[in-house]
Short mmCIF file of C-alpha atoms in Angstrom, two decimals:
data_model
loop_
_atom_site.label_atom_id
_atom_site.label_comp_id
_atom_site.label_asym_id
_atom_site.label_seq_id
_atom_site.Cartn_x
_atom_site.Cartn_y
_atom_site.Cartn_z
CA MET A 289 0.00 0.00 0.00
CA ALA A 290 1.15 3.50 -0.80
CA THR A 291 1.58 6.08 1.92
CA GLN A 292 0.59 9.68 1.42
CA ARG A 293 1.55 12.80 3.38
CA THR A 294 -1.27 15.23 4.21
CA ASN A 295 -1.81 18.22 6.46
CA ILE A 296 1.75 19.45 6.02
CA THR A 297 2.64 22.44 8.17
CA THR A 298 5.94 24.29 8.21
CA SER A 299 7.43 26.51 10.87
CA LEU A 300 10.61 28.57 11.19
CA LYS A 301 12.59 28.22 14.42
CA ILE A 302 15.36 30.56 15.48
CA LYS A 303 17.48 29.45 18.45
CA VAL A 304 18.96 32.35 20.39
CA GLU A 305 21.45 32.32 23.24
CA ASN A 306 19.66 32.90 26.52
CA GLY A 307 22.29 32.86 29.26
CA THR A 308 24.44 30.09 30.65
CA THR A 309 23.97 27.13 32.96
CA ASP A 310 25.75 26.77 36.30
CA ALA A 311 28.30 24.61 34.48
CA GLY A 312 28.99 27.40 31.99
CA ALA A 313 27.21 25.85 28.98
CA VAL A 314 25.16 28.15 26.75
CA LYS A 315 21.38 27.96 27.20
CA TYR A 316 19.10 28.55 24.22
CA ALA A 317 15.55 29.84 23.77
CA THR A 318 13.62 29.14 20.59
CA ARG A 319 11.59 31.73 18.68
CA THR A 320 8.99 29.91 16.56
CA PHE A 321 7.13 31.36 13.58
CA SER A 322 4.24 29.10 12.54
CA SER A 323 1.98 28.89 9.51
CA ILE A 324 4.79 29.17 6.97
CA ASN A 325 3.81 28.17 3.43
CA PRO A 326 5.20 24.61 3.01
CA GLU A 327 6.07 25.41 -0.62
CA ILE A 328 8.76 27.94 0.41
CA SER A 329 12.24 26.92 -0.67
CA ASP A 330 14.96 26.29 1.88
CA GLU A 331 16.94 29.22 0.48
CA ASP A 332 14.03 31.64 0.84
CA LEU A 333 13.20 30.42 4.35
CA LEU A 334 16.83 30.84 5.38
CA ALA A 335 16.81 34.40 4.03
CA VAL A 336 13.67 35.16 6.06
CA GLY A 337 15.25 33.56 9.12
CA GLN A 338 18.43 35.57 8.72
CA GLY A 339 16.40 38.77 8.42
CA LEU A 340 14.47 37.99 11.59
CA ALA A 341 17.65 36.88 13.36
CA ALA A 342 19.20 40.28 12.66
CA LEU A 343 16.39 41.83 14.72
CA GLN A 344 17.18 39.73 17.80
CA SER A 345 19.04 41.27 20.70
CA HIS A 346 20.58 37.88 21.58
CA ASP A 347 23.18 35.97 19.56
CA VAL A 348 21.65 33.44 17.15
CA GLY A 349 22.64 29.78 17.41
CA ASP A 350 20.58 28.08 14.67
CA ILE A 351 17.92 28.75 12.08
CA GLN A 352 15.76 25.66 11.60
CA ARG A 353 12.93 24.47 9.38
CA ALA A 354 10.38 22.17 11.06
CA GLU A 355 7.72 20.24 9.16
CA ASN A 356 4.84 18.14 10.46
CA ALA A 357 2.65 15.91 8.36
CA THR A 358 -0.04 13.27 8.79
CA LEU A 359 0.72 9.94 7.12
CA VAL A 360 -2.23 8.01 5.67
CA THR A 361 -2.64 4.94 3.50
CA ALA A 362 -3.57 6.00 -0.02
#
């Protein structure tokens, strides 16, 4: 049986440095932007993420793309 992906949602996540632990490791907070068009290219999403990251007062660790989908039998 074939499997089909449905209900695909995409979000943009920007991890920013948010202090340090008692051991001195960097802690991160994640800024999430939901309801991104799943058809956006990785290059365009990265450009948007970099633009938003430039507005952050904290140093940026990562820019991530997250996708969720429902799998059903076709």
